[in-house]
């Protein structure tokens, strides 16, 4: 199974199961990642690390192998330089092709098989590519090539397969040393053994960073879940406040009207008001999309036993439906307060729009009151207007003085 190089070019996944440790390895060229065991799909940090490691392994390998192949030719004696040049050209060509195929998302199985075939041939022909004067195997260009390939495999393939290929490369490299120098091949054993250590270290480092990436994703997932819970709680609180405000404006207001007028209240008026309350409390009210501000406000001003002078700009247009509902409900509560407390039978409602901000003002010339001295049991404006507007991102302010009337100003959105 190969790591994907990027979101649009990822090597396809082989059919065999590679175990839960390899779950982060992308499965196909669309950028899809396998499930990370019981934790679900790979997170963004894990996916990004896998992509980076894959790209890095292919690129660093291509640079190192091509450089070694070019520099190996001048080190050969003149009588063997032609053969060494031919082998160098093969290595250069395969390195470029291997890089292009890997980054293009070629099937990893056939690509790995072809790669091992080329490297096996290279290792078994050491007598043609390593000069006799080179007595230290650790400084040969071939060992550098085999080492970078073995390390790169740890970031390209599943752990078991990558380590097995590293072991196979070490065996083939040692076999080539035996063919090159049958009487002194043991000089290559320490360096070939170190190749295996390098592969284990690379695999361990990869696993370490992979676990850290998964831990980062786990933290991010928990933080996102906490944010969602907070948002849900806020939405529930907002919906509850809206529901209570609507109850205050409808059922509570109607009951207050009944208690105030008693038997003098005509039944048809009560039935009409109760029908309006039911419509307001209907659960089917839409809470998304946009609706006409002026139409909603005109409808509200006609529902009150007052002479309401409406002055609306023609540019009110459409805004977010919950905001319109909040504006309408707040206008309704302000007009009910005029009817109950102001001692007048008329009010003025003005509405204007400047840019994206809609402003509505409900004013009267009634008795007025001291805003800072409202008793706790008379909190209609605070609960039904101020909180309602705040719940949708707006603002409501009340300006009133005894003997000078009252003005309720509504703004949405509040910037």
XYZ file of C-alpha atoms in Angstrom:
415
model
C 0.000 0.000 0.000
C 1.535 3.343 -0.998
C 1.221 6.753 0.508
C -0.403 9.318 -1.731
C 1.757 12.170 -2.977
C -0.953 14.818 -2.951
C -4.691 15.336 -3.070
C -5.017 14.769 -6.769
C -2.234 12.270 -7.425
C -2.164 9.418 -4.993
C -0.927 5.902 -5.728
C -3.727 3.348 -5.593
C -4.000 0.922 -2.737
C -3.131 -2.717 -3.238
C -5.826 -5.292 -2.653
C -4.265 -7.036 0.299
C -4.990 -6.054 3.893
C -2.033 -4.378 5.539
C -3.297 -4.207 9.085
C -4.450 -1.343 11.262
C -1.025 0.282 11.522
C -1.154 1.108 7.833
C -4.553 2.673 8.006
C -3.251 6.135 7.340
C -1.912 5.157 3.944
C -4.174 6.740 1.331
C -6.272 4.361 -0.623
C -6.690 5.994 -3.985
C -5.906 8.993 -6.135
C -8.897 10.960 -4.922
C -7.224 11.694 -1.605
C -9.347 9.200 0.349
C -7.737 7.654 3.399
C -8.530 4.336 5.005
C -10.126 4.038 8.400
C -7.720 4.380 11.270
C -9.045 1.408 13.124
C -11.651 2.155 15.756
C -10.916 5.878 15.602
C -12.487 6.270 12.139
C -10.993 7.953 9.119
C -7.569 9.594 9.110
C -7.617 13.186 10.302
C -6.131 16.214 8.525
C -2.784 16.149 10.379
C -2.298 12.451 9.645
C -3.213 12.837 5.980
C -0.872 15.794 5.560
C 2.024 13.946 7.174
C 1.453 10.866 4.995
C 1.436 13.006 1.843
C 4.559 14.879 2.880
C 6.469 11.690 3.742
C 5.494 10.082 0.443
C 6.572 13.056 -1.657
C 9.763 13.515 0.321
C 10.771 9.848 -0.072
C 10.376 9.906 -3.850
C 12.106 13.232 -4.347
C 15.117 12.694 -2.115
C 15.639 9.244 -3.596
C 15.590 10.582 -7.167
C 18.092 13.332 -6.323
C 20.528 11.061 -4.447
C 20.425 8.133 -6.884
C 20.864 10.349 -9.957
C 23.767 12.204 -8.334
C 25.502 8.957 -7.383
C 25.042 7.498 -10.869
C 26.629 10.562 -12.488
C 29.553 10.793 -10.062
C 30.327 7.062 -10.256
C 31.526 7.153 -13.874
C 34.625 9.371 -13.466
C 35.850 7.149 -10.602
C 36.101 4.078 -12.858
C 39.337 3.152 -14.689
C 39.438 3.981 -18.388
C 39.028 0.373 -19.569
C 35.779 -0.036 -17.610
C 34.372 3.448 -18.062
C 32.233 2.583 -21.098
C 30.402 -0.231 -19.293
C 30.057 1.882 -16.152
C 28.596 4.700 -18.261
C 26.019 2.353 -19.769
C 24.985 1.102 -16.315
C 24.882 4.677 -15.071
C 22.525 5.645 -17.904
C 20.223 2.757 -17.007
C 20.188 3.862 -13.364
C 19.504 7.477 -14.348
C 16.685 6.505 -16.692
C 15.054 4.219 -14.168
C 15.339 6.814 -11.386
C 13.530 9.414 -13.463
C 10.891 6.918 -14.593
C 10.406 5.593 -11.053
C 9.878 9.127 -9.750
C 7.379 10.038 -12.455
C 5.419 6.810 -12.068
C 5.337 7.081 -8.293
C 4.167 10.689 -8.300
C 1.586 9.913 -10.978
C -0.030 7.216 -8.818
C 1.178 4.049 -10.557
C 0.212 0.719 -9.003
C 2.673 0.170 -6.158
C 2.958 -3.617 -6.583
C 4.346 -3.671 -10.144
C 6.419 -0.548 -9.472
C 8.065 -2.155 -6.454
C 8.755 -5.385 -8.363
C 10.399 -3.490 -11.234
C 12.404 -1.388 -8.784
C 13.728 -4.452 -6.970
C 14.672 -6.062 -10.300
C 16.741 -3.020 -11.340
C 18.401 -2.732 -7.922
C 19.172 -6.465 -7.814
C 20.879 -6.237 -11.177
C 22.831 -3.197 -10.012
C 23.993 -4.898 -6.798
C 25.081 -8.085 -8.587
C 27.252 -6.151 -11.061
C 29.484 -4.413 -8.525
C 32.618 -5.634 -10.317
C 31.609 -3.412 -13.221
C 30.705 -0.302 -11.221
C 33.092 -0.229 -8.234
C 36.830 0.315 -8.898
C 39.295 -2.197 -7.395
C 41.162 0.631 -5.717
C 38.187 1.363 -3.431
C 38.991 -0.611 -0.320
C 36.293 0.793 2.007
C 32.846 -0.492 1.118
C 31.152 2.179 3.214
C 32.273 4.868 0.778
C 30.969 3.209 -2.392
C 28.241 4.947 -4.350
C 26.271 1.715 -4.567
C 25.877 1.493 -0.789
C 24.608 5.082 -0.745
C 22.023 4.201 -3.395
C 20.861 1.050 -1.617
C 20.672 2.878 1.719
C 18.529 5.759 0.454
C 16.228 3.307 -1.346
C 15.796 1.146 1.776
C 15.060 4.197 3.928
C 12.629 5.587 1.332
C 10.700 2.320 1.299
C 9.779 2.917 4.959
C 7.734 5.961 3.894
C 6.298 4.435 0.720
C 5.029 1.010 1.777
C 3.533 -0.805 4.787
C 5.978 -1.508 7.603
C 6.236 -5.264 7.107
C 6.740 -5.029 3.364
C 9.181 -2.104 3.637
C 11.379 -3.870 6.184
C 11.304 -7.094 4.172
C 12.446 -5.212 1.064
C 15.253 -3.577 3.086
C 16.405 -7.012 4.245
C 16.270 -8.325 0.676
C 18.339 -5.354 -0.545
C 20.933 -6.041 2.160
C 21.185 -9.711 1.124
C 21.463 -8.864 -2.588
C 24.046 -6.152 -1.882
C 26.118 -8.567 0.183
C 25.823 -11.188 -2.572
C 27.136 -8.661 -5.085
C 30.089 -7.936 -2.809
C 30.816 -11.669 -2.630
C 30.779 -11.920 -6.442
C 33.025 -8.878 -6.765
C 35.575 -9.994 -4.148
C 35.160 -13.672 -3.268
C 38.127 -13.622 -0.923
C 37.393 -10.351 0.848
C 33.634 -9.808 0.792
C 33.437 -9.681 4.598
C 34.572 -6.053 4.449
C 31.001 -5.214 3.360
C 29.220 -6.924 6.293
C 29.331 -4.000 8.802
C 28.034 -1.511 6.265
C 25.302 -3.813 4.993
C 24.242 -4.467 8.600
C 24.078 -0.728 9.201
C 21.687 -0.495 6.245
C 19.216 -2.604 8.239
C 19.667 -0.392 11.288
C 18.960 2.681 9.157
C 15.757 1.098 7.878
C 14.576 0.267 11.386
C 15.334 3.793 12.575
C 13.469 5.294 9.606
C 10.464 3.076 10.251
C 10.503 3.942 13.946
C 10.691 7.659 13.232
C 7.850 7.386 10.736
C 5.698 5.545 13.299
C 6.532 8.137 15.959
C 5.491 11.104 13.839
C 2.423 9.216 12.615
C 1.270 8.643 16.194
C 1.867 12.306 16.992
C -0.238 13.278 13.962
C -3.035 10.991 15.106
C -2.824 12.463 18.607
C -3.098 15.973 17.120
C -6.138 14.874 15.126
C -7.699 13.393 18.265
C -7.246 16.690 20.093
C -8.700 18.566 17.124
C -11.674 16.200 16.993
C -12.379 16.698 20.689
C -12.116 20.468 20.311
C -14.487 20.403 17.322
C -16.947 18.268 19.280
C -16.775 20.720 22.182
C -17.407 23.618 19.799
C -20.396 21.788 18.315
C -21.823 21.098 21.766
C -21.398 24.760 22.656
C -23.090 25.874 19.440
C -25.952 23.435 19.999
C -26.375 24.690 23.555
C -26.396 28.281 22.306
C -28.935 27.430 19.625
C -31.115 25.629 22.149
C -30.881 28.572 24.551
C -31.722 30.985 21.755
C -34.689 28.852 20.696
C -35.881 28.661 24.291
C -35.616 32.430 24.710
C -37.487 32.927 21.454
C -40.178 30.521 22.587
C -40.566 32.266 25.944
C -40.658 35.659 24.245
C -43.357 34.425 21.884
C -45.357 33.025 24.807
C -45.051 36.393 26.519
C -46.244 38.222 23.426
C -49.173 35.899 22.744
C -50.710 33.738 25.450
C -49.495 35.849 28.381
C -50.582 39.078 26.731
C -54.005 37.616 25.923
C -54.509 36.406 29.483
C -53.483 39.827 30.759
C -56.057 41.375 28.431
C -58.740 39.042 29.810
C -57.840 39.806 33.411
C -57.822 43.534 32.738
C -61.189 43.700 30.962
C -63.004 40.812 32.602
C -66.567 40.230 31.441
C -66.573 43.429 29.433
C -64.312 41.813 26.844
C -66.352 40.714 23.865
C -66.008 37.004 22.985
C -65.318 37.656 19.303
C -62.319 39.837 20.230
C -60.970 37.099 22.460
C -61.478 34.480 19.746
C -59.690 36.644 17.187
C -56.761 37.254 19.517
C -56.542 33.566 20.451
C -56.462 32.607 16.755
C -53.603 35.048 16.178
C -51.749 33.575 19.140
C -52.096 30.068 17.743
C -50.726 31.188 14.412
C -47.729 32.758 16.132
C -47.101 29.638 18.189
C -47.390 27.223 15.264
C -44.295 24.985 15.194
C -44.133 25.080 11.405
C -42.688 28.596 11.334
C -39.756 28.665 8.963
C -36.374 29.581 10.400
C -34.246 29.769 7.275
C -34.060 31.715 4.024
C -35.078 35.353 3.541
C -38.386 37.175 3.699
C -39.774 40.655 3.115
C -39.263 43.047 6.036
C -41.930 45.603 5.139
C -44.617 42.975 4.585
C -43.998 41.407 7.987
C -43.978 44.768 9.798
C -47.163 45.952 8.053
C -48.884 42.735 9.081
C -47.821 43.249 12.698
C -48.933 46.889 12.900
C -52.429 45.871 11.819
C -52.830 43.429 14.697
C -53.104 46.030 17.469
C -55.953 48.226 18.760
C -53.959 51.385 18.098
C -53.750 53.981 15.379
C -50.339 53.086 14.010
C -48.590 55.455 11.636
C -46.186 53.374 9.539
C -43.337 55.075 7.710
C -41.299 52.463 5.839
C -38.550 53.008 3.283
C -39.047 51.296 -0.025
C -35.546 49.815 0.227
C -36.136 47.450 3.139
C -36.075 44.428 0.846
C -35.396 40.890 2.034
C -33.349 39.810 5.034
C -32.743 36.649 7.061
C -36.081 35.153 8.145
C -35.231 34.760 11.869
C -34.184 38.415 11.935
C -37.522 39.444 10.394
C -39.344 37.325 12.987
C -37.350 39.005 15.760
C -38.107 42.485 14.382
C -41.805 41.699 14.006
C -42.078 40.202 17.476
C -40.243 43.151 19.013
C -42.491 45.660 17.212
C -45.524 43.750 18.447
C -44.369 43.783 22.063
C -43.512 47.495 21.880
C -46.991 48.302 20.528
C -48.625 46.187 23.250
C -46.697 48.173 25.828
C -48.010 51.382 24.286
C -51.577 50.101 24.492
C -51.182 48.935 28.100
C -49.035 51.618 29.699
C -48.632 54.767 27.585
C -52.153 56.149 28.012
C -52.442 57.050 24.314
C -54.141 55.338 21.393
C -51.558 55.997 18.686
C -47.953 55.196 17.896
C -45.479 55.613 15.074
C -43.361 52.874 13.497
C -40.557 53.894 11.140
C -38.281 51.481 9.268
C -35.235 52.251 7.150
C -32.283 50.434 5.665
C -28.735 51.675 5.205
C -26.509 49.115 3.505
C -27.109 45.833 5.270
C -28.466 47.372 8.481
C -32.224 47.612 9.059
C -33.408 50.088 11.708
C -36.932 50.141 13.157
C -38.158 52.731 15.680
C -41.450 52.455 17.627
C -42.340 55.720 19.324
C -45.265 57.236 21.202
C -46.132 60.481 22.990
C -47.445 58.758 26.077
C -46.677 58.813 29.765
C -43.183 57.411 29.481
C -41.268 55.851 32.366
C -37.913 55.705 34.090
C -35.956 52.984 32.270
C -33.687 52.243 35.235
C -36.598 51.779 37.652
C -38.635 49.095 35.929
C -39.811 46.525 38.553
C -38.744 42.877 38.101
C -42.265 41.735 37.252
C -42.479 44.216 34.348
C -39.680 43.012 32.108
C -41.532 42.680 28.797
C -39.210 44.976 26.865
C -36.074 43.435 28.355
C -37.047 39.833 27.766
C -39.238 40.038 24.703
C -37.411 42.781 22.817
C -33.814 43.196 23.971
C -33.039 39.473 24.377
C -34.944 38.572 21.223
C -32.936 40.974 19.102
C -29.659 39.912 20.716
C -30.437 36.263 19.922
C -30.319 36.994 16.178
C -27.317 39.325 16.293
C -29.266 42.561 16.607
C -29.712 45.251 19.226
C -32.642 46.949 20.941
C -32.468 50.148 22.989
C -35.216 51.870 24.948
C -35.296 55.652 25.419
C -38.009 56.969 27.725
C -38.621 59.644 30.353
C -41.708 60.255 32.440
C -43.991 62.654 30.580
C -41.968 62.540 27.350
C -43.073 59.332 25.700
C -41.051 56.266 24.733
C -38.933 55.261 21.732
C -37.792 51.685 21.148
C -35.010 51.402 18.558
C -34.293 48.073 16.858
C -31.198 47.420 14.714
C -30.194 44.340 12.728
C -27.505 43.353 12.364
C -25.736 45.098 15.216
C -22.151 45.845 14.068
